[in-house]
């Protein structure tokens, strides 16, 4: 996998487009078809795969149009097969998927939704985590429990520190603002927020970010227990958002 393109869409979504050395391509969580089509046509490419992390419309909205145009294979969680438009291949925790010469391992990460999965490209040091992990934040618990989400985040924390985190939303500044309410003296968090504000002032993405940075600045990863995680998630949901 030689190239990862960031396609900002909607209000704050990111579609990630993977282009492997072999020319094989994959779109991760395509909310819309048009931005993917435009990016591919600029490079004279077609679309081979769609990787969905979960069923929400702002991650699957482009599935059927892209499949109709390119005949691409849509991959998603077996648990959520009935909610993934156009799904062809159903995967579960521990399964492997090849995108040309690149290989990804499926990680089951329930919490935001009951069937959420992430895709870890170990050789490329890349994690596509949908709405499980955001920079300095995490997804709301729409279908899961604090215990499930804490287990999912703990699984992610077990990956190498140099893993690059590619999440699906630009929530970083908002998350960091809340984080500073909880840990106002966290120097790493202060420095990250300064960087984030500079990037956003230039309308640039704050993603990707290393997992090492997240471990220092993400209060949800720093919670230490499912109970503390649940407390922080509830506090953000009820007092901040």
CSV table of C-alpha atoms in Angstrom, one decimal:
chain,number,residue,atom,x,y,z
A,1,UNK,CA,0.0,0.0,0.0
A,2,UNK,CA,1.8,3.1,-1.2
A,3,UNK,CA,-0.8,5.8,-0.8
A,4,UNK,CA,-3.6,6.8,1.6
A,5,UNK,CA,-5.8,9.7,0.4
A,6,UNK,CA,-8.0,11.7,2.8
A,7,UNK,CA,-11.3,12.7,1.3
A,8,UNK,CA,-13.2,15.2,3.5
A,9,UNK,CA,-17.0,14.9,3.1
A,10,UNK,CA,-20.2,16.1,4.7
A,11,UNK,CA,-19.7,18.3,7.8
A,12,UNK,CA,-16.8,16.4,9.4
A,13,UNK,CA,-16.4,12.9,7.8
A,14,UNK,CA,-13.3,11.5,6.3
A,15,UNK,CA,-13.4,8.8,3.6
A,16,UNK,CA,-10.0,7.1,3.3
A,17,UNK,CA,-8.9,5.9,-0.2
A,18,UNK,CA,-6.1,3.2,-0.3
A,19,UNK,CA,-4.1,2.7,-3.4
A,20,UNK,CA,-1.8,-0.3,-3.2
A,21,UNK,CA,1.5,-0.7,-5.1
A,22,UNK,CA,-0.3,-3.2,-7.3
A,23,UNK,CA,-2.9,-0.6,-8.3
A,24,UNK,CA,-5.7,-2.3,-6.3
A,25,UNK,CA,-7.8,0.2,-4.4
A,26,UNK,CA,-10.2,0.3,-1.4
A,27,UNK,CA,-12.4,3.0,0.0
A,28,UNK,CA,-13.0,2.9,3.7
A,29,UNK,CA,-16.4,4.1,5.0
A,30,UNK,CA,-17.6,5.9,1.8
A,31,UNK,CA,-20.4,8.2,3.0
A,32,UNK,CA,-20.7,9.5,-0.5
A,33,UNK,CA,-19.8,8.1,-3.9
A,34,UNK,CA,-18.9,11.2,-5.9
A,35,UNK,CA,-15.7,12.2,-4.0
A,36,UNK,CA,-14.4,8.6,-4.4
A,37,UNK,CA,-15.2,8.6,-8.1
A,38,UNK,CA,-13.5,12.0,-8.6
A,39,UNK,CA,-10.4,10.9,-6.8
A,40,UNK,CA,-10.2,7.7,-8.8
A,41,UNK,CA,-10.8,9.3,-12.1
A,42,UNK,CA,-8.1,11.9,-11.5
A,43,UNK,CA,-5.7,8.9,-11.2
A,44,UNK,CA,-7.2,6.7,-13.9
A,45,UNK,CA,-8.1,4.1,-11.4
A,46,UNK,CA,-11.1,1.9,-10.6
A,47,UNK,CA,-12.4,0.8,-7.2
A,48,UNK,CA,-11.8,-2.8,-6.1
A,49,UNK,CA,-13.0,-2.9,-2.5
A,50,UNK,CA,-15.1,-1.1,0.1
A,51,UNK,CA,-14.2,-1.6,3.7
A,52,UNK,CA,-17.0,-0.7,6.1
A,53,UNK,CA,-16.3,-0.3,9.8
A,54,UNK,CA,-20.0,-0.2,10.8
A,55,UNK,CA,-23.5,0.3,9.4
A,56,UNK,CA,-24.2,4.0,10.0
A,57,UNK,CA,-25.3,5.8,6.9
A,58,UNK,CA,-22.4,8.3,7.0
A,59,UNK,CA,-20.1,5.4,6.5
A,60,UNK,CA,-22.1,3.3,4.0
A,61,UNK,CA,-24.0,5.9,2.0
A,62,UNK,CA,-21.9,5.5,-1.1
A,63,UNK,CA,-21.8,1.7,-1.1
A,64,UNK,CA,-24.4,0.9,-3.7
A,65,UNK,CA,-23.6,3.7,-6.1
A,66,UNK,CA,-19.9,2.7,-6.1
A,67,UNK,CA,-20.7,-1.0,-6.4
A,68,UNK,CA,-23.0,-0.2,-9.4
A,69,UNK,CA,-20.3,1.8,-11.1
A,70,UNK,CA,-17.2,-0.4,-10.4
A,71,UNK,CA,-18.5,-3.8,-9.4
A,72,UNK,CA,-16.3,-3.6,-6.3
A,73,UNK,CA,-16.4,-6.1,-3.4
A,74,UNK,CA,-18.0,-4.7,-0.2
A,75,UNK,CA,-16.5,-6.0,3.0
A,76,UNK,CA,-18.1,-5.6,6.5
A,77,UNK,CA,-18.8,-7.2,9.8
A,78,UNK,CA,-20.7,-10.6,9.7
A,79,UNK,CA,-22.5,-9.4,12.8
A,80,UNK,CA,-23.9,-6.4,10.8
A,81,UNK,CA,-24.4,-8.0,7.4
A,82,UNK,CA,-28.1,-7.2,7.4
A,83,UNK,CA,-27.3,-3.5,7.9
A,84,UNK,CA,-24.4,-3.1,5.4
A,85,UNK,CA,-25.7,-2.1,2.0
A,86,UNK,CA,-24.5,-4.4,-0.8
A,87,UNK,CA,-22.2,-6.5,1.5
A,88,UNK,CA,-20.4,-9.3,-0.3
A,89,UNK,CA,-17.9,-10.6,2.2
A,90,UNK,CA,-18.7,-11.0,5.9
A,91,UNK,CA,-15.7,-10.8,8.2
A,92,UNK,CA,-15.2,-11.2,12.0
A,93,UNK,CA,-12.5,-10.5,14.5
A,94,UNK,CA,-9.1,-12.0,13.5
A,95,UNK,CA,-10.0,-12.4,9.8
A,96,UNK,CA,-7.5,-11.3,7.1
A,97,UNK,CA,-8.3,-9.3,4.0
A,98,UNK,CA,-5.9,-8.7,1.1
A,99,UNK,CA,-6.0,-5.4,-0.9
A,100,UNK,CA,-3.5,-6.3,-3.6
A,101,UNK,CA,-0.2,-6.9,-1.9
A,102,UNK,CA,-1.4,-5.2,1.3
A,103,UNK,CA,-3.0,-7.3,4.1
A,104,UNK,CA,-5.3,-6.2,6.9
A,105,UNK,CA,-6.4,-7.9,10.0
A,106,UNK,CA,-10.0,-7.4,11.2
A,107,UNK,CA,-10.4,-6.3,14.8
A,108,UNK,CA,-13.8,-6.6,16.5
A,109,UNK,CA,-14.4,-3.4,18.4
A,110,UNK,CA,-18.0,-3.2,19.7
A,111,UNK,CA,-19.1,-0.3,21.7
A,112,UNK,CA,-20.2,2.5,19.3
A,113,UNK,CA,-22.2,-0.1,17.6
A,114,UNK,CA,-22.7,-3.8,18.4
A,115,UNK,CA,-20.9,-4.9,15.2
A,116,UNK,CA,-18.1,-2.3,14.8
A,117,UNK,CA,-14.8,-3.5,13.4
A,118,UNK,CA,-11.5,-1.9,12.6
A,119,UNK,CA,-8.9,-2.7,9.9
A,120,UNK,CA,-5.2,-3.0,11.0
A,121,UNK,CA,-2.6,-2.9,8.2
A,122,UNK,CA,0.3,-4.0,10.3
A,123,UNK,CA,3.0,-3.7,7.5
A,124,UNK,CA,1.8,-0.2,6.7
A,125,UNK,CA,1.4,0.8,10.4
A,126,UNK,CA,-2.1,1.9,9.7
A,127,UNK,CA,-5.3,1.5,11.7
A,128,UNK,CA,-8.7,2.4,10.2
A,129,UNK,CA,-10.9,2.6,13.2
A,130,UNK,CA,-14.1,4.2,12.1
A,131,UNK,CA,-15.9,5.6,15.1
A,132,UNK,CA,-14.3,3.5,17.8
A,133,UNK,CA,-11.3,5.7,18.4
A,134,UNK,CA,-11.1,9.4,17.5
A,135,UNK,CA,-8.1,11.6,18.1
A,136,UNK,CA,-8.4,12.5,21.8
A,137,UNK,CA,-11.8,11.0,21.8
A,138,UNK,CA,-14.0,7.9,21.1
A,139,UNK,CA,-17.4,7.1,19.7
A,140,UNK,CA,-20.6,7.4,21.6
A,141,UNK,CA,-22.1,4.2,23.0
A,142,UNK,CA,-25.1,3.9,20.8
A,143,UNK,CA,-25.4,0.1,21.0
A,144,UNK,CA,-22.7,-1.0,23.4
A,145,UNK,CA,-21.7,-0.8,27.0
A,146,UNK,CA,-18.7,1.0,28.7
A,147,UNK,CA,-17.2,-2.4,29.4
A,148,UNK,CA,-17.4,-3.3,25.7
A,149,UNK,CA,-15.9,0.0,24.5
A,150,UNK,CA,-13.1,-0.1,27.1
A,151,UNK,CA,-12.2,-3.7,26.0
A,152,UNK,CA,-12.2,-2.4,22.4
A,153,UNK,CA,-10.0,0.5,23.2
A,154,UNK,CA,-7.7,-1.7,25.2
A,155,UNK,CA,-7.3,-4.0,22.2
A,156,UNK,CA,-6.3,-1.0,20.1
A,157,UNK,CA,-3.8,0.1,22.8
A,158,UNK,CA,-2.1,-3.2,22.4
A,159,UNK,CA,-1.0,-2.3,18.9
A,160,UNK,CA,2.5,-0.8,18.3
A,161,UNK,CA,3.0,2.8,19.4
A,162,UNK,CA,4.0,3.8,15.8
A,163,UNK,CA,0.6,2.8,14.4
A,164,UNK,CA,-1.0,5.6,12.6
A,165,UNK,CA,-4.6,6.2,13.5
A,166,UNK,CA,-7.0,7.0,10.7
A,167,UNK,CA,-10.4,7.7,12.2
A,168,UNK,CA,-13.6,8.7,10.3
A,169,UNK,CA,-14.4,12.2,11.8
A,170,UNK,CA,-12.7,15.5,12.4
A,171,UNK,CA,-13.7,15.8,16.1
A,172,UNK,CA,-10.2,16.5,17.4
A,173,UNK,CA,-10.4,20.0,18.6
A,174,UNK,CA,-13.7,19.4,20.4
A,175,UNK,CA,-12.3,16.3,22.0
A,176,UNK,CA,-9.2,18.0,23.1
A,177,UNK,CA,-11.1,20.9,24.6
A,178,UNK,CA,-13.0,18.4,26.8
A,179,UNK,CA,-9.8,16.6,27.6
A,180,UNK,CA,-8.2,19.8,28.9
A,181,UNK,CA,-11.2,20.1,31.3
A,182,UNK,CA,-10.3,16.8,32.8
A,183,UNK,CA,-6.5,17.0,32.6
A,184,UNK,CA,-5.7,20.8,32.5
A,185,UNK,CA,-2.0,20.2,33.4
A,186,UNK,CA,-1.3,17.5,30.8
A,187,UNK,CA,1.6,19.1,28.8
A,188,UNK,CA,1.3,16.6,26.0
A,189,UNK,CA,-2.4,17.4,25.6
A,190,UNK,CA,-1.6,21.2,25.7
A,191,UNK,CA,1.0,20.7,22.9
A,192,UNK,CA,-1.3,18.6,20.8
A,193,UNK,CA,-4.1,21.1,21.1
A,194,UNK,CA,-1.8,23.9,19.9
A,195,UNK,CA,-0.9,21.8,16.9
A,196,UNK,CA,-4.5,21.0,16.2
A,197,UNK,CA,-5.6,24.6,16.4
A,198,UNK,CA,-2.9,25.6,13.9
A,199,UNK,CA,-4.0,22.8,11.5
A,200,UNK,CA,-7.7,23.6,11.7
A,201,UNK,CA,-7.0,27.4,11.2
A,202,UNK,CA,-5.5,26.3,7.9
A,203,UNK,CA,-8.4,23.9,7.2
A,204,UNK,CA,-6.1,20.9,7.3
A,205,UNK,CA,-6.9,17.5,8.8
A,206,UNK,CA,-5.6,16.6,12.3
A,207,UNK,CA,-5.6,12.9,11.2
A,208,UNK,CA,-3.6,10.6,11.0
A,209,UNK,CA,-1.9,10.7,14.4
A,210,UNK,CA,0.3,8.1,16.1
A,211,UNK,CA,-1.1,5.8,18.7
A,212,UNK,CA,1.7,6.9,21.0
A,213,UNK,CA,0.4,10.4,20.8
A,214,UNK,CA,-3.1,9.2,21.6
A,215,UNK,CA,-1.9,7.3,24.6
A,216,UNK,CA,-0.5,10.6,26.0
A,217,UNK,CA,-3.4,12.9,25.1
A,218,UNK,CA,-6.6,10.9,24.9
A,219,UNK,CA,-8.3,10.9,28.3
A,220,UNK,CA,-10.5,7.9,27.3
A,221,UNK,CA,-7.4,5.8,26.6
A,222,UNK,CA,-6.0,7.0,29.9
A,223,UNK,CA,-9.0,6.1,31.9
A,224,UNK,CA,-7.4,3.0,33.4
A,225,UNK,CA,-10.7,1.0,33.9
A,226,UNK,CA,-14.1,0.4,32.4
A,227,UNK,CA,-15.7,2.2,35.3
A,228,UNK,CA,-13.7,5.4,34.9
A,229,UNK,CA,-14.1,5.2,31.1
A,230,UNK,CA,-17.9,5.0,31.6
A,231,UNK,CA,-17.8,8.0,33.9
A,232,UNK,CA,-15.8,10.1,31.4
A,233,UNK,CA,-18.0,9.1,28.5
A,234,UNK,CA,-21.2,10.0,30.4
A,235,UNK,CA,-19.7,13.3,31.5
A,236,UNK,CA,-18.9,14.3,28.0
A,237,UNK,CA,-22.3,13.2,26.7
A,238,UNK,CA,-24.3,15.0,29.4
A,239,UNK,CA,-22.2,18.0,30.3
A,240,UNK,CA,-20.2,19.0,27.3
A,241,UNK,CA,-21.7,17.9,24.0
